[in-house]
mmCIF file of C-alpha atoms and ligand atoms in Angstrom:
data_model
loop_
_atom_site.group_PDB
_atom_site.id
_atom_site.type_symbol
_atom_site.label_atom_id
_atom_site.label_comp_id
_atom_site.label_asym_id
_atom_site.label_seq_id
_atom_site.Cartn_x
_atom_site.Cartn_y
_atom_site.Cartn_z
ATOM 1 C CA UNK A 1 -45.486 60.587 22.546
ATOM 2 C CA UNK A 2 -48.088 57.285 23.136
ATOM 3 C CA UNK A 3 -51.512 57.182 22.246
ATOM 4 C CA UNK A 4 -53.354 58.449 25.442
ATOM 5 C CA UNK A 5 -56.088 55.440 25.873
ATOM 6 C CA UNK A 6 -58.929 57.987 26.722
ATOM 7 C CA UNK A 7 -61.472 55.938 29.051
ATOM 8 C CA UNK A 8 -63.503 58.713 29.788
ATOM 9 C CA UNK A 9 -64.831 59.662 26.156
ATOM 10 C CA UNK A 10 -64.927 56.085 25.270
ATOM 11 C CA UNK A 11 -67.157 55.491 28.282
ATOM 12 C CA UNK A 12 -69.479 58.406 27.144
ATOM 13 C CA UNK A 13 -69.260 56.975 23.395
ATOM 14 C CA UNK A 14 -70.529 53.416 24.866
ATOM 15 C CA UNK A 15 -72.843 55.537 27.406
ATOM 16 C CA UNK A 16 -74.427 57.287 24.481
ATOM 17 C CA UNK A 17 -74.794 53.634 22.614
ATOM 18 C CA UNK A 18 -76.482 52.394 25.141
ATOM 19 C CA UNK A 19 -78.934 54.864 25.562
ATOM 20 C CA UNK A 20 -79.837 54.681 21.923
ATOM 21 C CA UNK A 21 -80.245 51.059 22.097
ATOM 22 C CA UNK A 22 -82.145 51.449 25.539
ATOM 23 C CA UNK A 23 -84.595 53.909 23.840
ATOM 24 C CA UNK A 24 -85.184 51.212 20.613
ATOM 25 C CA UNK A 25 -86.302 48.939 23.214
ATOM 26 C CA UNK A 26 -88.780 50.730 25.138
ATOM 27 C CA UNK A 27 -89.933 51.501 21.247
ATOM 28 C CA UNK A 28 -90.060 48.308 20.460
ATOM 29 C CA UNK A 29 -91.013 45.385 23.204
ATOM 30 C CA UNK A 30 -92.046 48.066 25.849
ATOM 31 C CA UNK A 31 -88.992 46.741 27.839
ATOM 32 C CA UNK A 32 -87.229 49.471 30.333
ATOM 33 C CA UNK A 33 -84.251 47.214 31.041
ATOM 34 C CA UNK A 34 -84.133 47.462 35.049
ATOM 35 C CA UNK A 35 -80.826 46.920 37.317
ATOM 36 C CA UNK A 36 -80.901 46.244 40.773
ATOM 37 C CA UNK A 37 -78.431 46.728 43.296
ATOM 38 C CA UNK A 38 -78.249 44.936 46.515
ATOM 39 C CA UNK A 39 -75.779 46.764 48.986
ATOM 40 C CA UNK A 40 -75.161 45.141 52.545
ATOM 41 C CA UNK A 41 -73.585 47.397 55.169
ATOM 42 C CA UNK A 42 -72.558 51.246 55.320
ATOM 43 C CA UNK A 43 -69.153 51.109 53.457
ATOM 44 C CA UNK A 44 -68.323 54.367 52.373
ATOM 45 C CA UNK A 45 -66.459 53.757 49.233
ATOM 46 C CA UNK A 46 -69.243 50.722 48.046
ATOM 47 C CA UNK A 47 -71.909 53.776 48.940
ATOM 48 C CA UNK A 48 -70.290 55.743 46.459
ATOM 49 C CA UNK A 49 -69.952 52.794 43.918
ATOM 50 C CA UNK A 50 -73.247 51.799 44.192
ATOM 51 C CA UNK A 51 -74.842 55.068 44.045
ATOM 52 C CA UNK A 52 -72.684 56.069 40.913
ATOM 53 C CA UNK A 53 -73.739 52.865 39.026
ATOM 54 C CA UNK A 54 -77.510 53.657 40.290
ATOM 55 C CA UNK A 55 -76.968 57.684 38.194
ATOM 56 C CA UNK A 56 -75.160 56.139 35.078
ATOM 57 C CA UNK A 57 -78.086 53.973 34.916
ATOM 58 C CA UNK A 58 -80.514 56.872 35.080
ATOM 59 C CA UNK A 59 -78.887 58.990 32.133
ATOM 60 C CA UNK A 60 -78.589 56.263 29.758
ATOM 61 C CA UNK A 61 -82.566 55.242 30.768
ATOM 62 C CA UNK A 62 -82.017 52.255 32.620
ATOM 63 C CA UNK A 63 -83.895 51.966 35.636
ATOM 64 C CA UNK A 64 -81.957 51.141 38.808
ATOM 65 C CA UNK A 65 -83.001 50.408 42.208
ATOM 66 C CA UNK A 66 -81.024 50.618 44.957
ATOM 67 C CA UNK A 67 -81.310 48.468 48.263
ATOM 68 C CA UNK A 68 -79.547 48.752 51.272
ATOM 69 C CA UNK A 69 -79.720 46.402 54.237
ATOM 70 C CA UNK A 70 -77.928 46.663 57.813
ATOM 71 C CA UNK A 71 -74.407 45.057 57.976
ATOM 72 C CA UNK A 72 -75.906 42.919 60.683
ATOM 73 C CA UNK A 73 -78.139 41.584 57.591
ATOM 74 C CA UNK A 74 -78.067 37.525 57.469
ATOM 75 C CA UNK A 75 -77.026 35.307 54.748
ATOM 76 C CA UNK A 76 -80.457 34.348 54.731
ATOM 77 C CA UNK A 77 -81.759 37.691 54.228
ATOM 78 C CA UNK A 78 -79.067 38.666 51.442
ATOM 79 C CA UNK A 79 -80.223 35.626 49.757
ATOM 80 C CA UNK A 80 -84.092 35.988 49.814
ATOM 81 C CA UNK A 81 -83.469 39.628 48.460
ATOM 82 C CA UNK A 82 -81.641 37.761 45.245
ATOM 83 C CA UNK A 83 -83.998 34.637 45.060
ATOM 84 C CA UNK A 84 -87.017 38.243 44.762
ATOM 85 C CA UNK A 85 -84.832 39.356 42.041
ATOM 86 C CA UNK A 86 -84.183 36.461 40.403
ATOM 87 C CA UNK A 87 -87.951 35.978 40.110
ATOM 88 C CA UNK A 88 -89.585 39.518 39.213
ATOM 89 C CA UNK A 89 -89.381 39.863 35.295
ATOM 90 C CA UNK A 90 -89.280 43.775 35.970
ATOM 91 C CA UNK A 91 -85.157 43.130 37.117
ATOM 92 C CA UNK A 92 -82.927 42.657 33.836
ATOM 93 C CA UNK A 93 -79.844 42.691 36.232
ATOM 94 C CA UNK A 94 -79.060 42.073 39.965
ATOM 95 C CA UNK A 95 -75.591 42.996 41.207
ATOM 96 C CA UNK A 96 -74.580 42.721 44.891
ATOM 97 C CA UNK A 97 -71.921 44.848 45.738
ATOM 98 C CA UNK A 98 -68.667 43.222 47.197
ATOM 99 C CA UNK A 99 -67.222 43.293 49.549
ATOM 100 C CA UNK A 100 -69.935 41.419 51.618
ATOM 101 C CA UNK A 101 -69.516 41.493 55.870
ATOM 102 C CA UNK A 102 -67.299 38.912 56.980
ATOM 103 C CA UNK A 103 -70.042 36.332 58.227
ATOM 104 C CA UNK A 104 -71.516 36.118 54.766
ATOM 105 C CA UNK A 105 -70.696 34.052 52.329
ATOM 106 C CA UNK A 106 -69.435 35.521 49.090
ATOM 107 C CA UNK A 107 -69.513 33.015 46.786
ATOM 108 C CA UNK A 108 -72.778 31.190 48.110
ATOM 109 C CA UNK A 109 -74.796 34.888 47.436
ATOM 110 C CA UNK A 110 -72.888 34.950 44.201
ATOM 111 C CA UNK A 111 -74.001 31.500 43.197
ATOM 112 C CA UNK A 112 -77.558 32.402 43.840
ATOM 113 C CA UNK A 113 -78.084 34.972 41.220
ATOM 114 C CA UNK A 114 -79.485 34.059 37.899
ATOM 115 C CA UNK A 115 -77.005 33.284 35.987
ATOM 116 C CA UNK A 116 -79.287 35.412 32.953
ATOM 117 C CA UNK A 117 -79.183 38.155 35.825
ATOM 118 C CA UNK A 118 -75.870 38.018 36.619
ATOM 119 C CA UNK A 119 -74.503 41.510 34.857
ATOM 120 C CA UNK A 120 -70.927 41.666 37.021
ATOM 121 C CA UNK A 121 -70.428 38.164 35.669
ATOM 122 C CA UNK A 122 -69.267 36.907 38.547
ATOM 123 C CA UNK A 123 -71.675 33.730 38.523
ATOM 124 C CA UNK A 124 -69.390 30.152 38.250
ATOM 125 C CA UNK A 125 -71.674 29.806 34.842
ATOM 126 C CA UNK A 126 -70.979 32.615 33.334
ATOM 127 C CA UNK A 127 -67.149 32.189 34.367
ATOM 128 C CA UNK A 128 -67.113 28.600 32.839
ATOM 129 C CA UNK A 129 -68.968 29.821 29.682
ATOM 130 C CA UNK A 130 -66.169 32.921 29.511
ATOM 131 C CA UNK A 131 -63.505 29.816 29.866
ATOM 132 C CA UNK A 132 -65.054 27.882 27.513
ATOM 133 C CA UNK A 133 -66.163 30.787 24.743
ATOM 134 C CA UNK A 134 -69.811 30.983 25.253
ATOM 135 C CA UNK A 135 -71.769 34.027 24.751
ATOM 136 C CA UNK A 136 -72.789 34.309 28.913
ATOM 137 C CA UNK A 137 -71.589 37.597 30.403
ATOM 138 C CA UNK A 138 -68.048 38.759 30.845
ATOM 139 C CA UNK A 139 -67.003 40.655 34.117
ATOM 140 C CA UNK A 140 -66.985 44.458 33.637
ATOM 141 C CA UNK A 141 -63.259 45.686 34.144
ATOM 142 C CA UNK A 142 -61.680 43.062 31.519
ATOM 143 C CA UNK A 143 -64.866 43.665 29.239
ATOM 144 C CA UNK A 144 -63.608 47.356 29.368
ATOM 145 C CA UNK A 145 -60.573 46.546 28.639
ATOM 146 C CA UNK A 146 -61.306 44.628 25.573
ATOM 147 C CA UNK A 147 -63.714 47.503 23.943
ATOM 148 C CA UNK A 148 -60.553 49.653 24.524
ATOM 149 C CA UNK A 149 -58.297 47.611 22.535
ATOM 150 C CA UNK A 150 -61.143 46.989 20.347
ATOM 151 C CA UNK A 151 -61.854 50.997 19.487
ATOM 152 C CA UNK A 152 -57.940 51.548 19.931
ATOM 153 C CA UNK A 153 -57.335 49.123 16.755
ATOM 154 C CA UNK A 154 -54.441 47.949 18.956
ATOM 155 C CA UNK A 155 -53.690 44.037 17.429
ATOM 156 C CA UNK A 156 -53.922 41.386 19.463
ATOM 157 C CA UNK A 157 -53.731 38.212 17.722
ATOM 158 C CA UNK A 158 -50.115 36.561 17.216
ATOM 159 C CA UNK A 159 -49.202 39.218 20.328
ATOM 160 C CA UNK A 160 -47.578 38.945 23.447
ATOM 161 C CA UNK A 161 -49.585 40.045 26.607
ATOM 162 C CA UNK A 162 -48.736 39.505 30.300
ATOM 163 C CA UNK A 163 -51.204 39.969 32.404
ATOM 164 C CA UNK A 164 -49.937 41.114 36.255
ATOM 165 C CA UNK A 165 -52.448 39.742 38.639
ATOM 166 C CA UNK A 166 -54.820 37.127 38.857
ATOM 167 C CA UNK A 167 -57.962 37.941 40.666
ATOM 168 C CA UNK A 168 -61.331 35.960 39.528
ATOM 169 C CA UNK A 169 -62.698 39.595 38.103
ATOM 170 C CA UNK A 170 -59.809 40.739 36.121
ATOM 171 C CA UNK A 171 -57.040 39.137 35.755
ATOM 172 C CA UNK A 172 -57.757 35.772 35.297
ATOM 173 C CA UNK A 173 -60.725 36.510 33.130
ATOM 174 C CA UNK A 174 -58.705 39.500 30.639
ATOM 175 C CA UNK A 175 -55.972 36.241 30.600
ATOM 176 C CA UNK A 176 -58.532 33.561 29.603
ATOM 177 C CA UNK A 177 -60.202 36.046 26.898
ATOM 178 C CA UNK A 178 -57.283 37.543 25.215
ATOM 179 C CA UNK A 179 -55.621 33.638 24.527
ATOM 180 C CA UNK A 180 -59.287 32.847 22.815
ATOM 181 C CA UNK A 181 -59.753 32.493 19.226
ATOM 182 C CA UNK A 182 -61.289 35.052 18.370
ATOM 183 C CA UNK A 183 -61.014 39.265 18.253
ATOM 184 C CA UNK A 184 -59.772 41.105 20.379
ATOM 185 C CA UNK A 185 -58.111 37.709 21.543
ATOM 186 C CA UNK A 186 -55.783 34.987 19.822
ATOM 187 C CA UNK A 187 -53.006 36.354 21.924
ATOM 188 C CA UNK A 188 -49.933 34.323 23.512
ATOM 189 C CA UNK A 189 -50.566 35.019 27.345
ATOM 190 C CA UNK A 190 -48.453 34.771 30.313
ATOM 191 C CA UNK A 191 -50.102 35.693 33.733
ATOM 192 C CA UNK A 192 -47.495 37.605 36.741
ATOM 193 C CA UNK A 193 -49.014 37.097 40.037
ATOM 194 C CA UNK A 194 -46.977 36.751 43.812
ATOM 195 C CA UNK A 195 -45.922 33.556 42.745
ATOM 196 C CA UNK A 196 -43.772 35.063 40.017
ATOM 197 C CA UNK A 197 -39.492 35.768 40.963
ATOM 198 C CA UNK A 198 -39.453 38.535 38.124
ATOM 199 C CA UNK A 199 -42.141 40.122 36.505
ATOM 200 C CA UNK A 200 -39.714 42.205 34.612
ATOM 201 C CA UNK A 201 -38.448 39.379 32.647
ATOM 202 C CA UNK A 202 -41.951 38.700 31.553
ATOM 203 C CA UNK A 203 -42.791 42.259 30.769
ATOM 204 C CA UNK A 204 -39.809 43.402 29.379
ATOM 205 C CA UNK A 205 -40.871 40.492 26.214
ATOM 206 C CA UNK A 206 -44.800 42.027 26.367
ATOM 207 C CA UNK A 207 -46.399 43.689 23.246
ATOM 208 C CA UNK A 208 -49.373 44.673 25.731
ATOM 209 C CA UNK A 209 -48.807 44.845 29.098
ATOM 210 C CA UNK A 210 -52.140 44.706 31.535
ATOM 211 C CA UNK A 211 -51.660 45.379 35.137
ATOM 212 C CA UNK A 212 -54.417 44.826 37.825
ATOM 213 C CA UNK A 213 -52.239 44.430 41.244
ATOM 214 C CA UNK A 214 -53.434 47.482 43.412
ATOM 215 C CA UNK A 215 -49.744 48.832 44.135
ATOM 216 C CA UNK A 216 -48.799 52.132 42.966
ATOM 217 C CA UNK A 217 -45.048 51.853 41.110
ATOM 218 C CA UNK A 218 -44.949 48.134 40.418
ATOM 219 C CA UNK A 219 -44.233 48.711 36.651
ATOM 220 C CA UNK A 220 -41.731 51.400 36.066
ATOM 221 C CA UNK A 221 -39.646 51.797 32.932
ATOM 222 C CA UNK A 222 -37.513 48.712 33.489
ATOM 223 C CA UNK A 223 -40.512 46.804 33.194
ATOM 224 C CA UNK A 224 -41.096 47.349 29.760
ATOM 225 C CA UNK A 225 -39.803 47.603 26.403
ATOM 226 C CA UNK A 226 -40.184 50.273 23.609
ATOM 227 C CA UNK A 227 -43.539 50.143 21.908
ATOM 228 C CA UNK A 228 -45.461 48.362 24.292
ATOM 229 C CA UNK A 229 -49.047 49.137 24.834
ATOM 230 C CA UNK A 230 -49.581 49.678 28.390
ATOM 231 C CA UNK A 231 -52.899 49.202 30.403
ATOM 232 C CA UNK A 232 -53.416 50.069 34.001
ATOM 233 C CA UNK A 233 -56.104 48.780 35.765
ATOM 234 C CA UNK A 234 -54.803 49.612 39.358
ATOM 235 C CA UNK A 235 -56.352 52.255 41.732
ATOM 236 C CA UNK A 236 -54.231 53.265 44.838
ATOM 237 C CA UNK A 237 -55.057 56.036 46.928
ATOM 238 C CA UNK A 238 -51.376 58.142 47.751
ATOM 239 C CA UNK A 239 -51.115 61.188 50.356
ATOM 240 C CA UNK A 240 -48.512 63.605 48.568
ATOM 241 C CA UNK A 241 -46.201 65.376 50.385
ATOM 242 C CA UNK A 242 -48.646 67.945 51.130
ATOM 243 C CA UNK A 243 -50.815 65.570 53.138
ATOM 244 C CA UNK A 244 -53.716 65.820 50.268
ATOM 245 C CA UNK A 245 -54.368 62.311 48.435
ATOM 246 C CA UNK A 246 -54.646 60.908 44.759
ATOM 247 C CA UNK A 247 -55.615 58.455 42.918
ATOM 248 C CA UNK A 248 -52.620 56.766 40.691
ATOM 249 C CA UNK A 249 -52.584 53.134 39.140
ATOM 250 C CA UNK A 250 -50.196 50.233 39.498
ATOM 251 C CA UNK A 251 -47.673 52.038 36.448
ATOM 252 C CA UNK A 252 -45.257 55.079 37.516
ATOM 253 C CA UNK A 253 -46.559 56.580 34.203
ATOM 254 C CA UNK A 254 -44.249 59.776 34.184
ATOM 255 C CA UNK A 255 -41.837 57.319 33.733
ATOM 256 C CA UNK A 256 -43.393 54.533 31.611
ATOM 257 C CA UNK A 257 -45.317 57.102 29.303
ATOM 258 C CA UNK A 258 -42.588 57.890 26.854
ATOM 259 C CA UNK A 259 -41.789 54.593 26.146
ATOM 260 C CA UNK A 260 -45.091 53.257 25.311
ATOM 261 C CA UNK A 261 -46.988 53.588 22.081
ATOM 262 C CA UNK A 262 -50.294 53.952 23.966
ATOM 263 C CA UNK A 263 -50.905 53.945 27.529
ATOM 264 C CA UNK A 264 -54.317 54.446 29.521
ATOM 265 C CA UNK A 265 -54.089 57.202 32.443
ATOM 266 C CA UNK A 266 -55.298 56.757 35.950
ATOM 267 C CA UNK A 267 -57.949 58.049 36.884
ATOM 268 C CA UNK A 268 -60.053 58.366 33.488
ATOM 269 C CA UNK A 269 -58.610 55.075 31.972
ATOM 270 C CA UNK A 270 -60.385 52.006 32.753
ATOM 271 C CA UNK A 271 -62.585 52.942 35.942
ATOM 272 C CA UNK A 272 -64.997 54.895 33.783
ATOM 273 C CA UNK A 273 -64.998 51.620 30.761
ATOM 274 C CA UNK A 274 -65.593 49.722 33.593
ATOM 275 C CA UNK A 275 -68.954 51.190 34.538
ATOM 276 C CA UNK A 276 -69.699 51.785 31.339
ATOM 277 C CA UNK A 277 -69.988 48.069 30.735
ATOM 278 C CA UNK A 278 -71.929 47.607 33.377
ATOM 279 C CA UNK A 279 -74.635 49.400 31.513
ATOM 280 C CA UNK A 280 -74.023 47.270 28.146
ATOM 281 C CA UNK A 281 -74.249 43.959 30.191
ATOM 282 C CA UNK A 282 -77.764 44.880 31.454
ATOM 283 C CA UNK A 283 -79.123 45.999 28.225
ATOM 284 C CA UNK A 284 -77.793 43.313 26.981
ATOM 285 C CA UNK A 285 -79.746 41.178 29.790
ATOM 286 C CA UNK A 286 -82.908 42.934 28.721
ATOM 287 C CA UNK A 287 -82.252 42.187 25.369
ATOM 288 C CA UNK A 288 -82.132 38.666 25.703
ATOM 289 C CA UNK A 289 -84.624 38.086 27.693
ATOM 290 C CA UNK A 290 -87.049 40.314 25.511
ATOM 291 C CA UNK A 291 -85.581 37.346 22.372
ATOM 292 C CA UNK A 292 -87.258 34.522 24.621
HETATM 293 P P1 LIG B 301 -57.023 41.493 43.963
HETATM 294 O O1 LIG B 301 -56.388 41.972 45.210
HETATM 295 O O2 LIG B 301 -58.169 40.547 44.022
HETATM 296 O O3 LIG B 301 -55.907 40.821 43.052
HETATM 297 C C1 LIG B 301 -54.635 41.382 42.917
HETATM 298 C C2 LIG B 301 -53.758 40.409 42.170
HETATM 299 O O4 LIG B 301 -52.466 40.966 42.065
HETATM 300 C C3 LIG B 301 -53.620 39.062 42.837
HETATM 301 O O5 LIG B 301 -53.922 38.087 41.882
HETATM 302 C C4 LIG B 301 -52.161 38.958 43.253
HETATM 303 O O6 LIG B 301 -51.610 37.674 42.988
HETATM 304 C C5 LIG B 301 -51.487 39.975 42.371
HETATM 305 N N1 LIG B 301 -50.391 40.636 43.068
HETATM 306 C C6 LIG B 301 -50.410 41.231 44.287
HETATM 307 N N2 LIG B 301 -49.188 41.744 44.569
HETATM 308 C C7 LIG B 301 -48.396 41.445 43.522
HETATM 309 C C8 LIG B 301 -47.045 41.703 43.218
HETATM 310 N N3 LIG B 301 -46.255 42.361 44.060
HETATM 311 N N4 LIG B 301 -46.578 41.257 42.063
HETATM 312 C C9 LIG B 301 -47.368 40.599 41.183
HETATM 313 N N5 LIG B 301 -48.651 40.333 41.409
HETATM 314 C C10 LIG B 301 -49.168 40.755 42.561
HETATM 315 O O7 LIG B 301 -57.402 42.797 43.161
HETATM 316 P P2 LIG B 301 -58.387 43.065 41.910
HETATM 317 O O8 LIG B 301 -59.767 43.110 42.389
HETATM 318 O O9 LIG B 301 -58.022 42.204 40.752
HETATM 319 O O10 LIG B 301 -57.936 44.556 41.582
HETATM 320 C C11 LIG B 301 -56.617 44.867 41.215
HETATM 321 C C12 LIG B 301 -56.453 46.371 41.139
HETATM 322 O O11 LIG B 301 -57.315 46.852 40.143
HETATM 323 C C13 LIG B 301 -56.828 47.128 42.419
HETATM 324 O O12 LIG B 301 -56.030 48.271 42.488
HETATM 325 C C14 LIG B 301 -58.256 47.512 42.171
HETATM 326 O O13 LIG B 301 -58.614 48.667 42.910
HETATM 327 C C15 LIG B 301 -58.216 47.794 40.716
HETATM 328 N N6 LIG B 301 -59.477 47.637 40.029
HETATM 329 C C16 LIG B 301 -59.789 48.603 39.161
HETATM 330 C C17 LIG B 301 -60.947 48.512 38.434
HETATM 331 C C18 LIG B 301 -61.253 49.583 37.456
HETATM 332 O O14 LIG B 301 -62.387 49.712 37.045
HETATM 333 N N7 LIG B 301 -60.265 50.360 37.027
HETATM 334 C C19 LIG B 301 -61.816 47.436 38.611
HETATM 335 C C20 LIG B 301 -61.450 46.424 39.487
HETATM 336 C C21 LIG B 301 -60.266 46.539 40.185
#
């Protein structure tokens, strides 16, 4: 049987970090590291996100403020709430929770945020820096994913990893960190995307296997070979039979399971690493800016 990546105690073990870090620096600079979260709109699954990373905050002792503007909110507005932000020492982090309504501008919010601020690590900076291997800060879901290889011992230098999907916040950064010299990293890396005829051919050759597509039974047990390590960033949302619903990742993993020396479940996999990181990337914010 694999190695069952367990996301959820790994979380708490980087939860429980944090919090002793978080506690040293109150101790020692009088610093409460402070996150703030900008949410636009009434979106009931980005209500849930952003009050969940608002709690996790709370029980590791970072403090988090939460603010929530109409949907009919301008760009203008969204912006002058980051440009506050951006200059009120008290706010370690600023994250604005995506998706933003349609007549705002994404990016041009995005680009506003201090880059030193910038804790989703979203910002173009902190993407270049990621690209180029500067310390800036790397987007929460492939940071996860890293910490789980990391704590896993699972090898990654001289390996092969495909990477299915290439979105700006996973896939494309997990692709650009795991080729980079360095550990977890030094990796050969292909990235599947729509573009690709047949992923399976690329998969089937994978010592890791990372997929962040967002459709439930893309890789099945054709898709890969014995021994691979299997990581499954996906959430869907399926209505059994029964009409009730569940959450299941991009890997059929009844099927997939047995053939894989470790293998992360969905849900408790990387959803919970991925706010977990969250936290470390605003300590870490408050750290630095306590160094200055
Ligand atoms: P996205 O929609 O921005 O990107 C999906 C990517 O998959 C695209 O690059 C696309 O080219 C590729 N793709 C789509 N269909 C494909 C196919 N049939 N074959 C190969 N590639 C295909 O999504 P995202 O934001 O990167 O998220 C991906 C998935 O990961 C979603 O299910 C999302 O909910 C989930 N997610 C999970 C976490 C977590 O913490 N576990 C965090 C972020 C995203």
């Amino acid at each position: 049987m694999p190695t069952i990546i367990d996301g959820n105690a790994l979380a708490a073990t980087i939860r429980g970090e944090v919090a002793e870090k978080v506690a040293d620096l109150v101790a020692t600079h009088g610093i409460t590291p402070g996150l703030n979260l900008l949410l636009v709109g009434e979106d009931p699954a980005s209500t849930v996100y952003v009050r969940n990373k608002g709690k996790d905050c709370e029980n590791v002792g970072i403090r988090s403020t939460i603010v929530r503007l109409p949907a009919t909110a301008t760009e203008d507005e969204v912006i002058a709430c980051v440009q506050a932000w951006n200059a009120d020492d008290s706010v370690h982090g600023i994250l604005v929770q995506l998706p933003l309504p349609k007549h705002i501008d994404e990016h041009r919010v995005l680009r506003t945020i201090d880059p030193e601020k910038d804790v989703d690590g979203f910002h173009p900076v902190n993407a270049g820096k990621l690209m180029i291997g500067l310390d800036g800060f790397i987007p929460c879901t492939p940071y996860g994913v890293l910490e789980m290889l990391t704590r896993y011992n699972i090898e990654t230098s001289g390996k092969h990893v495909v990477v299915v999907g290439r979105s700006n916040i996973v896939g494309k950064p997990l692709a650009m960190l795991l080729a980079q010299k360095r550990s977890p990293g030094n990796a050969t890396v292909t990235i599947c995307h729509t573009g690709t005829p047949d992923i399976a051919e690329h998969t089937r050759r994978a010592d890791i296997i990372v997929s962040a597509v967002g459709m439930h039974g893309l890789i099945t047990a054709d898709h890969i070979r014995d021994g691979a390590v299997v990581i499954d960033v996906g959430i869907n949302r399926i209505t059994l039979a029964d009409g009730t619903t569940k959450l299941v990742g991009d890997v059929d993993y009844a099927a997939v399971a047995p053939k894989a020396s470790a293998i992360t479940p969905v849900p408790g996999g990387v959803g919970p690493m991925t706010r977990a990181m969250l936290l470390q990337n605003t300590l870490t914010a408050a750290i630095r800016k306590a160094r200055q």
